[in-house]
Structure formats: structure tokens, C-alpha cells
């Protein structure tokens, strides 16, 4: 199988222990994570050859991050170096009616200062069949947006499948342009698009009909209109996928997904996740599962979707950004074994 390439920012994650609040804890747990890096780790766990591309400073913290990614089996040879710092995000995990909080400290990070020409995309895309990016990357800086567009165009020229997780983050768009000014040009080069109702509206100006997320009731059929609008606006797109999260509280979510291929709206089973360990990276684990599924279960979009939803369901039980599960574990859940009994 040809390799998958992902491009974006990986950050140092500093989280309070357990459910402690920022002002309560006197210590922070240090790990790493970031949208496209999380996808790369998932794919490596599934046996897919994958390369993660970013820009990092040359220091001990960044070196630790690179060693960790390499330990998962992710190819890190195309990472470029420069700048002075790795981005950081702080996490306070919520409980029941108290939501989780994320504070970003990524201004002036190495990738925020990236510019066109710093990455040799001819070299990066040698032997590649898939390229993945998220809407977080162009939100970081104008330079990151330009490099992302550079990568998409290079992938398009080579006939490489391009996927995007729209991943709208309002707190990141601070360099003078809105998501709706930047994202459509990038999304126009995508074959597979993942996004929820807010992503579609805020990043693409496409407003879904019949969706009341705050009311806690999200139905799969409500997303057919937005999927059709995305395909009409971006003719290259072959599949639109939406994750369906109904949040009962911070620890209890219902989780499912839908996939539209231009003709059929596929619906996954719904999982009730009644004890969430860590929901950060849940969407990335879904995307990793989807990329694996679409390449492995060729022609069976239903099975690919089911794999993605099951993989993400399992991620909610794992601490940290990365989804540390195997294909066998995901397929076990897909086949109906959600007992959680000890495997001997």
C-alpha cells in the first residue's frame, strides 16, 4: 500500500492530573499531540506506512516529540527544522456538567513561521497515495495557510487522494483573515471532507438545515443537505463525512457518524460512551480509522465508516491525544463485542 502523508502542527500537551482545575493543581502531565500527528499515529498502529510533516525547533523538547512519533512507526524524516519553539496547549479535563478547557500557547511556534518553499513536496510525496490536512493548520498563520495550499496543489498534480478535517477553531484565526476567506480555496482540492455542522458553516459558509445541536438531538438525516451543498460547491469532492456527537455531559456522549458518497447516505451504529477517559483526539482517531477503512475495505463505504466510528469510540477510553489501538481491537468492537471483559 502507498504511504499516507499528514501535515500540520504537533504540540506539547500539558494537562492537569485527573479532573483537577488549572488553579487547583500544582503539577502538569506532559505528552504530545496535534490533529495530523494523531492521525499519523493511528495509521501507523494499523500498519499503514505514514509520514508526518511539520516544522520544529531544534531543541530537546522537539527531539523528544520526534522520538515518540518514530517509536509509533511514523516516518519523521521529512520534518524540517527552524524557529525557536514548539507550540503548547494546556488541558483541564471536565467532568459531568463542567466542560473541559483548552488554552493555546502556540503564537510564534516554528510552524507558525513556516513559508512557501521550506518543504520539498516532490520528495515528500514520493510513493504517496494519500495526503491529509486539517483546518487547524491554515488557522495558525498566513504562512502555514500558503504552505498547506502548496501541498494540496502538489498532491493534486500527482493524483494523490486528499482528505481534510475542517476542524474549525475560532480561537486560532487571529492573523487578519477569517476561515471563510481562506478555507474554500484549500477545500476545493479535496476528495474526502470531514466536518460537523459548525465546521461547514464557519469555514465554508454552508449552513445545515434542521440541526439543533444545543438541544442535544442530532439526527443523521439532517446532514444530507449540507453534504449535498458541499459536493455542489466543491466538485472534486467524492465523499462527505460527519461525526455525530450527542453530549449528555462531559463524561457521557453518544457517538456515531454518516458518510455521503453523492448517492447514498450511510449511517453507522451509535455507541453510548458512558465513561469518557479523554475525548481530545476523538475526531482525529475517527479520521485515522476512516483513511484506513477507505483504503482497506475498498468499495465498502459502510464498513469503512463503521471502522472509523468504532476506532474513535475506543479512543475515548485512552488517555492522551493518540489512539493506541490495533485493527483487531477495532474490528472486535465493530463485530459487537463491547463487553470490556478481560482478554486472556
mmCIF file of C-alpha atoms in Angstrom:
data_model
loop_
_atom_site.group_PDB
_atom_site.id
_atom_site.type_symbol
_atom_site.label_atom_id
_atom_site.label_comp_id
_atom_site.label_asym_id
_atom_site.label_seq_id
_atom_site.Cartn_x
_atom_site.Cartn_y
_atom_site.Cartn_z
ATOM 1 C CA UNK A 1 0.000 0.000 0.000
ATOM 2 C CA UNK A 2 1.241 3.512 -0.818
ATOM 3 C CA UNK A 3 2.129 5.748 2.093
ATOM 4 C CA UNK A 4 -0.101 8.407 3.613
ATOM 5 C CA UNK A 5 1.330 11.862 4.310
ATOM 6 C CA UNK A 6 -0.060 14.170 7.011
ATOM 7 C CA UNK A 7 0.968 17.807 7.528
ATOM 8 C CA UNK A 8 0.354 20.082 10.496
ATOM 9 C CA UNK A 9 1.463 21.161 13.956
ATOM 10 C CA UNK A 10 2.369 18.823 16.785
ATOM 11 C CA UNK A 11 2.383 20.380 20.243
ATOM 12 C CA UNK A 12 3.495 19.779 23.778
ATOM 13 C CA UNK A 13 0.371 18.934 25.790
ATOM 14 C CA UNK A 14 0.359 19.968 29.453
ATOM 15 C CA UNK A 15 -2.649 18.585 31.325
ATOM 16 C CA UNK A 16 -3.795 18.769 34.915
ATOM 17 C CA UNK A 17 -3.980 15.352 36.620
ATOM 18 C CA UNK A 18 -7.351 13.639 36.655
ATOM 19 C CA UNK A 19 -10.144 16.184 36.865
ATOM 20 C CA UNK A 20 -8.207 18.896 38.707
ATOM 21 C CA UNK A 21 -8.636 22.524 37.666
ATOM 22 C CA UNK A 22 -5.847 24.824 36.486
ATOM 23 C CA UNK A 23 -5.922 26.847 39.695
ATOM 24 C CA UNK A 24 -6.046 23.733 41.834
ATOM 25 C CA UNK A 25 -3.198 21.572 40.540
ATOM 26 C CA UNK A 26 0.489 22.046 41.336
ATOM 27 C CA UNK A 27 1.647 19.754 38.548
ATOM 28 C CA UNK A 28 1.033 19.093 34.840
ATOM 29 C CA UNK A 29 1.372 15.904 32.819
ATOM 30 C CA UNK A 30 3.480 16.373 29.672
ATOM 31 C CA UNK A 31 2.683 14.467 26.471
ATOM 32 C CA UNK A 32 2.464 15.409 22.783
ATOM 33 C CA UNK A 33 -0.342 15.689 20.259
ATOM 34 C CA UNK A 34 -1.855 17.542 17.340
ATOM 35 C CA UNK A 35 -4.513 16.800 14.729
ATOM 36 C CA UNK A 36 -2.430 15.490 11.852
ATOM 37 C CA UNK A 37 0.139 13.803 14.100
ATOM 38 C CA UNK A 38 -2.698 11.987 15.865
ATOM 39 C CA UNK A 39 -3.976 10.701 12.520
ATOM 40 C CA UNK A 40 -0.470 9.549 11.605
ATOM 41 C CA UNK A 41 -0.129 7.557 14.830
ATOM 42 C CA UNK A 42 -3.483 5.837 14.241
ATOM 43 C CA UNK A 43 -2.457 4.809 10.732
ATOM 44 C CA UNK A 44 0.928 3.546 11.906
ATOM 45 C CA UNK A 45 -0.839 1.412 14.531
ATOM 46 C CA UNK A 46 -2.962 -0.085 11.747
ATOM 47 C CA UNK A 47 0.113 -0.972 9.695
ATOM 48 C CA UNK A 48 -0.271 1.796 7.104
ATOM 49 C CA UNK A 49 3.021 3.409 6.012
ATOM 50 C CA UNK A 50 2.688 7.037 7.071
ATOM 51 C CA UNK A 51 4.864 10.150 7.079
ATOM 52 C CA UNK A 52 4.242 13.176 9.276
ATOM 53 C CA UNK A 53 5.495 16.554 8.050
ATOM 54 C CA UNK A 54 5.880 19.645 10.208
ATOM 55 C CA UNK A 55 8.407 22.318 11.212
ATOM 56 C CA UNK A 56 10.024 22.116 14.636
ATOM 57 C CA UNK A 57 12.764 23.897 16.533
ATOM 58 C CA UNK A 58 15.988 22.012 17.137
ATOM 59 C CA UNK A 59 15.853 21.509 20.901
ATOM 60 C CA UNK A 60 15.409 18.726 23.442
ATOM 61 C CA UNK A 61 11.623 19.067 23.692
ATOM 62 C CA UNK A 62 11.129 18.786 19.941
ATOM 63 C CA UNK A 63 13.606 15.896 19.811
ATOM 64 C CA UNK A 64 11.555 14.051 22.451
ATOM 65 C CA UNK A 65 8.439 14.557 20.328
ATOM 66 C CA UNK A 66 10.157 13.219 17.210
ATOM 67 C CA UNK A 67 11.451 10.167 19.098
ATOM 68 C CA UNK A 68 7.947 9.440 20.361
ATOM 69 C CA UNK A 69 6.434 9.616 16.868
ATOM 70 C CA UNK A 70 9.231 7.448 15.493
ATOM 71 C CA UNK A 71 8.521 4.934 18.256
ATOM 72 C CA UNK A 72 4.972 4.545 16.951
ATOM 73 C CA UNK A 73 6.338 3.764 13.479
ATOM 74 C CA UNK A 74 5.652 7.179 11.959
ATOM 75 C CA UNK A 75 8.186 8.316 9.330
ATOM 76 C CA UNK A 76 9.587 11.641 10.587
ATOM 77 C CA UNK A 77 12.368 12.051 8.008
ATOM 78 C CA UNK A 78 10.577 14.878 6.172
ATOM 79 C CA UNK A 79 10.221 17.122 9.230
ATOM 80 C CA UNK A 80 12.047 20.419 8.653
ATOM 81 C CA UNK A 81 13.775 22.385 11.386
ATOM 82 C CA UNK A 82 13.883 26.072 12.221
ATOM 83 C CA UNK A 83 12.340 28.658 14.506
ATOM 84 C CA UNK A 84 12.548 28.831 18.273
ATOM 85 C CA UNK A 85 9.678 26.970 19.890
ATOM 86 C CA UNK A 86 7.206 24.132 19.795
ATOM 87 C CA UNK A 87 3.565 25.051 20.332
ATOM 88 C CA UNK A 88 1.956 24.216 23.669
ATOM 89 C CA UNK A 89 -1.593 23.587 24.762
ATOM 90 C CA UNK A 90 -2.885 23.305 28.309
ATOM 91 C CA UNK A 91 -5.773 20.969 29.102
ATOM 92 C CA UNK A 92 -8.162 20.900 32.027
ATOM 93 C CA UNK A 93 -10.409 17.837 31.798
ATOM 94 C CA UNK A 94 -14.044 18.487 32.634
ATOM 95 C CA UNK A 95 -16.484 16.261 34.462
ATOM 96 C CA UNK A 96 -20.257 15.849 34.273
ATOM 97 C CA UNK A 97 -21.678 19.383 33.820
ATOM 98 C CA UNK A 98 -18.271 21.119 33.847
ATOM 99 C CA UNK A 99 -16.768 21.296 30.360
ATOM 100 C CA UNK A 100 -13.102 20.717 29.570
ATOM 101 C CA UNK A 101 -10.903 23.742 28.876
ATOM 102 C CA UNK A 102 -8.036 24.207 26.429
ATOM 103 C CA UNK A 103 -5.610 27.148 26.497
ATOM 104 C CA UNK A 104 -3.303 27.546 23.493
ATOM 105 C CA UNK A 105 0.234 28.900 23.677
ATOM 106 C CA UNK A 106 1.330 28.459 20.069
ATOM 107 C CA UNK A 107 1.930 32.001 18.796
ATOM 108 C CA UNK A 108 5.363 32.251 17.196
ATOM 109 C CA UNK A 109 5.823 28.490 17.035
ATOM 110 C CA UNK A 110 8.138 27.062 14.393
ATOM 111 C CA UNK A 111 5.299 26.029 12.105
ATOM 112 C CA UNK A 112 3.521 29.366 12.563
ATOM 113 C CA UNK A 113 6.589 30.931 10.927
ATOM 114 C CA UNK A 114 6.755 28.464 8.038
ATOM 115 C CA UNK A 115 6.866 29.853 4.487
ATOM 116 C CA UNK A 116 6.445 28.502 0.964
ATOM 117 C CA UNK A 117 9.471 26.658 -0.355
ATOM 118 C CA UNK A 118 10.632 25.354 3.022
ATOM 119 C CA UNK A 119 9.269 21.863 2.307
ATOM 120 C CA UNK A 120 10.281 19.827 -0.739
ATOM 121 C CA UNK A 121 6.885 18.390 -1.655
ATOM 122 C CA UNK A 122 8.348 16.477 -4.621
ATOM 123 C CA UNK A 123 10.428 14.499 -2.143
ATOM 124 C CA UNK A 124 7.678 14.227 0.461
ATOM 125 C CA UNK A 125 5.133 12.817 -1.997
ATOM 126 C CA UNK A 126 7.398 10.129 -3.463
ATOM 127 C CA UNK A 127 5.466 6.864 -3.124
ATOM 128 C CA UNK A 128 2.449 8.593 -1.567
ATOM 129 C CA UNK A 129 -1.168 7.767 -2.332
ATOM 130 C CA UNK A 130 -2.973 9.888 0.273
ATOM 131 C CA UNK A 131 -2.468 13.354 1.803
ATOM 132 C CA UNK A 132 -4.302 14.585 4.903
ATOM 133 C CA UNK A 133 -4.527 18.030 6.496
ATOM 134 C CA UNK A 134 -6.896 19.791 8.880
ATOM 135 C CA UNK A 135 -8.390 23.260 9.125
ATOM 136 C CA UNK A 136 -6.235 23.880 12.188
ATOM 137 C CA UNK A 137 -3.105 24.272 10.045
ATOM 138 C CA UNK A 138 -4.208 27.232 7.871
ATOM 139 C CA UNK A 139 -5.674 28.852 11.002
ATOM 140 C CA UNK A 140 -2.223 29.071 12.615
ATOM 141 C CA UNK A 141 -0.761 31.720 10.299
ATOM 142 C CA UNK A 142 -0.859 33.091 6.763
ATOM 143 C CA UNK A 143 2.399 31.279 6.051
ATOM 144 C CA UNK A 144 1.011 27.952 7.232
ATOM 145 C CA UNK A 145 -2.061 28.500 5.028
ATOM 146 C CA UNK A 146 0.152 29.162 1.994
ATOM 147 C CA UNK A 147 2.227 26.038 2.602
ATOM 148 C CA UNK A 148 -0.922 23.975 3.074
ATOM 149 C CA UNK A 149 -2.228 25.200 -0.289
ATOM 150 C CA UNK A 150 1.180 24.470 -1.818
ATOM 151 C CA UNK A 151 0.943 20.879 -0.554
ATOM 152 C CA UNK A 152 -2.638 20.382 -1.768
ATOM 153 C CA UNK A 153 -1.782 21.595 -5.261
ATOM 154 C CA UNK A 154 1.298 19.355 -5.382
ATOM 155 C CA UNK A 155 -0.809 16.367 -4.304
ATOM 156 C CA UNK A 156 -3.495 17.175 -6.893
ATOM 157 C CA UNK A 157 -0.886 17.295 -9.648
ATOM 158 C CA UNK A 158 0.269 13.792 -8.706
ATOM 159 C CA UNK A 159 -3.208 12.269 -8.497
ATOM 160 C CA UNK A 160 -2.897 11.728 -4.733
ATOM 161 C CA UNK A 161 -6.150 11.459 -2.757
ATOM 162 C CA UNK A 162 -6.517 14.494 -0.496
ATOM 163 C CA UNK A 163 -8.584 14.473 2.690
ATOM 164 C CA UNK A 164 -9.446 17.313 5.045
ATOM 165 C CA UNK A 165 -10.933 17.564 8.513
ATOM 166 C CA UNK A 166 -12.430 21.070 8.507
ATOM 167 C CA UNK A 167 -11.800 21.353 12.270
ATOM 168 C CA UNK A 168 -12.928 24.951 12.765
ATOM 169 C CA UNK A 169 -11.245 26.564 15.797
ATOM 170 C CA UNK A 170 -12.440 30.147 16.302
ATOM 171 C CA UNK A 171 -9.655 30.959 18.790
ATOM 172 C CA UNK A 172 -6.935 30.298 16.212
ATOM 173 C CA UNK A 173 -7.999 32.585 13.348
ATOM 174 C CA UNK A 174 -6.169 35.718 14.503
ATOM 175 C CA UNK A 175 -3.950 36.861 11.632
ATOM 176 C CA UNK A 176 -6.428 39.078 9.847
ATOM 177 C CA UNK A 177 -8.322 36.612 7.691
ATOM 178 C CA UNK A 178 -11.365 34.542 8.530
ATOM 179 C CA UNK A 179 -11.788 30.848 7.855
ATOM 180 C CA UNK A 180 -14.319 31.615 5.117
ATOM 181 C CA UNK A 181 -11.727 33.748 3.307
ATOM 182 C CA UNK A 182 -9.082 31.013 3.359
ATOM 183 C CA UNK A 183 -10.657 27.569 3.581
ATOM 184 C CA UNK A 184 -12.713 27.334 0.342
ATOM 185 C CA UNK A 185 -9.641 27.561 -1.903
ATOM 186 C CA UNK A 186 -7.951 24.781 0.064
ATOM 187 C CA UNK A 187 -11.046 22.580 0.301
ATOM 188 C CA UNK A 188 -11.510 22.830 -3.482
ATOM 189 C CA UNK A 189 -8.548 20.441 -3.820
ATOM 190 C CA UNK A 190 -10.004 17.759 -1.544
ATOM 191 C CA UNK A 191 -11.512 14.382 -2.421
ATOM 192 C CA UNK A 192 -12.717 13.479 1.087
ATOM 193 C CA UNK A 193 -14.093 16.071 3.529
ATOM 194 C CA UNK A 194 -14.886 15.555 7.217
ATOM 195 C CA UNK A 195 -16.735 18.171 9.219
ATOM 196 C CA UNK A 196 -19.663 18.807 11.502
ATOM 197 C CA UNK A 197 -22.411 21.391 11.169
ATOM 198 C CA UNK A 198 -20.395 24.214 12.770
ATOM 199 C CA UNK A 199 -17.354 23.486 10.599
ATOM 200 C CA UNK A 200 -19.425 23.688 7.421
ATOM 201 C CA UNK A 201 -20.993 26.996 8.415
ATOM 202 C CA UNK A 202 -17.956 28.766 9.861
ATOM 203 C CA UNK A 203 -15.334 27.515 7.389
ATOM 204 C CA UNK A 204 -17.311 27.216 4.169
ATOM 205 C CA UNK A 205 -20.402 29.394 4.637
ATOM 206 C CA UNK A 206 -22.671 26.368 4.236
ATOM 207 C CA UNK A 207 -25.458 26.299 6.794
ATOM 208 C CA UNK A 208 -27.163 22.966 7.515
ATOM 209 C CA UNK A 209 -30.892 22.743 7.957
ATOM 210 C CA UNK A 210 -32.854 21.037 10.709
ATOM 211 C CA UNK A 211 -29.999 20.695 13.205
ATOM 212 C CA UNK A 212 -30.320 21.670 16.849
ATOM 213 C CA UNK A 213 -27.027 20.683 18.473
ATOM 214 C CA UNK A 214 -27.574 22.644 21.682
ATOM 215 C CA UNK A 215 -30.830 20.820 22.160
ATOM 216 C CA UNK A 216 -28.873 17.574 22.368
ATOM 217 C CA UNK A 217 -30.698 15.918 19.464
ATOM 218 C CA UNK A 218 -28.596 15.281 16.359
ATOM 219 C CA UNK A 219 -30.021 13.129 13.565
ATOM 220 C CA UNK A 220 -28.075 11.713 10.626
ATOM 221 C CA UNK A 221 -30.673 12.733 8.033
ATOM 222 C CA UNK A 222 -30.256 16.385 8.968
ATOM 223 C CA UNK A 223 -26.789 16.346 7.382
ATOM 224 C CA UNK A 224 -27.863 15.252 3.912
ATOM 225 C CA UNK A 225 -28.486 18.830 2.789
ATOM 226 C CA UNK A 226 -25.103 20.120 3.947
ATOM 227 C CA UNK A 227 -23.328 17.168 2.318
ATOM 228 C CA UNK A 228 -25.078 17.881 -0.959
ATOM 229 C CA UNK A 229 -24.191 21.576 -0.715
ATOM 230 C CA UNK A 230 -20.512 20.753 -0.124
ATOM 231 C CA UNK A 231 -20.404 18.476 -3.151
ATOM 232 C CA UNK A 232 -22.140 21.080 -5.311
ATOM 233 C CA UNK A 233 -19.688 23.780 -4.231
ATOM 234 C CA UNK A 234 -16.593 21.566 -4.471
ATOM 235 C CA UNK A 235 -16.987 19.235 -7.482
ATOM 236 C CA UNK A 236 -13.747 17.372 -6.778
ATOM 237 C CA UNK A 237 -15.185 16.034 -3.517
ATOM 238 C CA UNK A 238 -16.279 12.389 -3.659
ATOM 239 C CA UNK A 239 -17.223 11.764 -0.031
ATOM 240 C CA UNK A 240 -18.502 13.963 2.804
ATOM 241 C CA UNK A 241 -18.395 12.582 6.325
ATOM 242 C CA UNK A 242 -19.867 13.914 9.538
ATOM 243 C CA UNK A 243 -19.337 12.736 13.091
ATOM 244 C CA UNK A 244 -22.458 12.794 15.240
ATOM 245 C CA UNK A 245 -21.803 13.546 18.887
ATOM 246 C CA UNK A 246 -24.684 13.954 21.312
ATOM 247 C CA UNK A 247 -23.266 15.248 24.567
ATOM 248 C CA UNK A 248 -25.222 14.141 27.616
ATOM 249 C CA UNK A 249 -22.480 15.595 29.809
ATOM 250 C CA UNK A 250 -18.678 15.807 29.821
ATOM 251 C CA UNK A 251 -18.364 12.113 30.699
ATOM 252 C CA UNK A 252 -21.248 10.670 28.710
ATOM 253 C CA UNK A 253 -21.598 11.073 24.934
ATOM 254 C CA UNK A 254 -23.444 9.222 22.206
ATOM 255 C CA UNK A 255 -21.199 8.760 19.166
ATOM 256 C CA UNK A 256 -21.915 7.866 15.537
ATOM 257 C CA UNK A 257 -21.221 9.066 12.002
ATOM 258 C CA UNK A 258 -22.603 9.385 8.487
ATOM 259 C CA UNK A 259 -20.950 9.247 5.078
ATOM 260 C CA UNK A 260 -22.408 10.614 1.846
ATOM 261 C CA UNK A 261 -20.960 9.477 -1.495
ATOM 262 C CA UNK A 262 -23.167 11.595 -3.743
ATOM 263 C CA UNK A 263 -25.895 8.964 -3.925
ATOM 264 C CA UNK A 264 -26.269 7.213 -0.594
ATOM 265 C CA UNK A 265 -26.156 8.466 2.984
ATOM 266 C CA UNK A 266 -24.517 5.695 5.025
ATOM 267 C CA UNK A 267 -25.208 5.637 8.763
ATOM 268 C CA UNK A 268 -23.058 3.928 11.377
ATOM 269 C CA UNK A 269 -24.208 2.209 14.554
ATOM 270 C CA UNK A 270 -24.405 4.552 17.554
ATOM 271 C CA UNK A 271 -22.238 3.930 20.603
ATOM 272 C CA UNK A 272 -23.102 5.137 24.076
ATOM 273 C CA UNK A 273 -19.825 6.157 25.696
ATOM 274 C CA UNK A 274 -20.847 6.370 29.331
ATOM 275 C CA UNK A 275 -17.398 6.891 30.832
ATOM 276 C CA UNK A 276 -15.061 9.096 28.796
ATOM 277 C CA UNK A 277 -11.412 8.923 29.822
ATOM 278 C CA UNK A 278 -10.164 11.525 27.313
ATOM 279 C CA UNK A 279 -12.122 12.915 24.361
ATOM 280 C CA UNK A 280 -9.260 15.026 22.972
ATOM 281 C CA UNK A 281 -8.206 13.497 19.666
ATOM 282 C CA UNK A 282 -11.561 11.795 19.175
ATOM 283 C CA UNK A 283 -12.111 13.347 15.757
ATOM 284 C CA UNK A 284 -8.546 12.572 14.706
ATOM 285 C CA UNK A 285 -8.995 8.929 15.679
ATOM 286 C CA UNK A 286 -12.146 8.886 13.547
ATOM 287 C CA UNK A 287 -10.203 10.312 10.589
ATOM 288 C CA UNK A 288 -7.393 7.817 11.040
ATOM 289 C CA UNK A 289 -9.910 4.990 11.070
ATOM 290 C CA UNK A 290 -11.668 6.369 8.012
ATOM 291 C CA UNK A 291 -8.478 6.696 5.949
ATOM 292 C CA UNK A 292 -7.590 3.132 6.899
ATOM 293 C CA UNK A 293 -11.090 1.871 6.143
ATOM 294 C CA UNK A 294 -11.452 3.564 2.765
ATOM 295 C CA UNK A 295 -8.118 2.111 1.624
ATOM 296 C CA UNK A 296 -8.608 -1.340 3.132
ATOM 297 C CA UNK A 297 -12.320 -2.068 2.614
ATOM 298 C CA UNK A 298 -12.269 -0.796 -0.968
ATOM 299 C CA UNK A 299 -15.763 -0.191 -2.316
ATOM 300 C CA UNK A 300 -17.418 -0.802 1.044
ATOM 301 C CA UNK A 301 -18.084 2.671 2.438
ATOM 302 C CA UNK A 302 -20.373 1.270 5.125
ATOM 303 C CA UNK A 303 -17.612 -0.894 6.582
ATOM 304 C CA UNK A 304 -15.092 1.963 6.330
ATOM 305 C CA UNK A 305 -17.462 4.256 8.239
ATOM 306 C CA UNK A 306 -18.187 1.604 10.855
ATOM 307 C CA UNK A 307 -14.454 1.078 11.407
ATOM 308 C CA UNK A 308 -13.896 4.811 11.865
ATOM 309 C CA UNK A 309 -16.688 5.162 14.430
ATOM 310 C CA UNK A 310 -15.592 2.076 16.381
ATOM 311 C CA UNK A 311 -11.964 3.240 16.383
ATOM 312 C CA UNK A 312 -12.978 6.642 17.728
ATOM 313 C CA UNK A 313 -15.245 5.079 20.332
ATOM 314 C CA UNK A 314 -12.230 3.194 21.678
ATOM 315 C CA UNK A 315 -10.105 6.354 21.668
ATOM 316 C CA UNK A 316 -12.439 7.905 24.226
ATOM 317 C CA UNK A 317 -11.187 5.264 26.687
ATOM 318 C CA UNK A 318 -7.490 6.156 26.232
ATOM 319 C CA UNK A 319 -5.591 8.962 27.938
ATOM 320 C CA UNK A 320 -3.647 11.330 25.683
ATOM 321 C CA UNK A 321 -4.091 12.544 22.117
ATOM 322 C CA UNK A 322 -3.107 9.292 20.393
ATOM 323 C CA UNK A 323 -5.387 6.344 19.671
ATOM 324 C CA UNK A 324 -3.330 3.378 20.837
ATOM 325 C CA UNK A 325 -5.463 0.568 19.425
ATOM 326 C CA UNK A 326 -4.979 -2.196 16.879
ATOM 327 C CA UNK A 327 -7.075 -3.234 13.890
ATOM 328 C CA UNK A 328 -8.093 -6.394 15.755
ATOM 329 C CA UNK A 329 -9.409 -4.380 18.707
ATOM 330 C CA UNK A 330 -11.427 -2.091 16.448
ATOM 331 C CA UNK A 331 -12.873 -4.974 14.456
ATOM 332 C CA UNK A 332 -13.801 -6.753 17.691
ATOM 333 C CA UNK A 333 -15.926 -3.767 18.698
ATOM 334 C CA UNK A 334 -17.322 -3.485 15.150
ATOM 335 C CA UNK A 335 -18.468 -7.084 15.420
ATOM 336 C CA UNK A 336 -20.476 -6.323 18.541
ATOM 337 C CA UNK A 337 -18.146 -7.183 21.418
ATOM 338 C CA UNK A 338 -18.394 -4.163 23.707
ATOM 339 C CA UNK A 339 -18.293 -6.134 26.940
ATOM 340 C CA UNK A 340 -14.876 -4.929 28.048
ATOM 341 C CA UNK A 341 -14.122 -8.355 29.516
ATOM 342 C CA UNK A 342 -10.511 -9.244 30.217
ATOM 343 C CA UNK A 343 -8.798 -10.729 27.165
ATOM 344 C CA UNK A 344 -6.773 -13.788 28.286
#
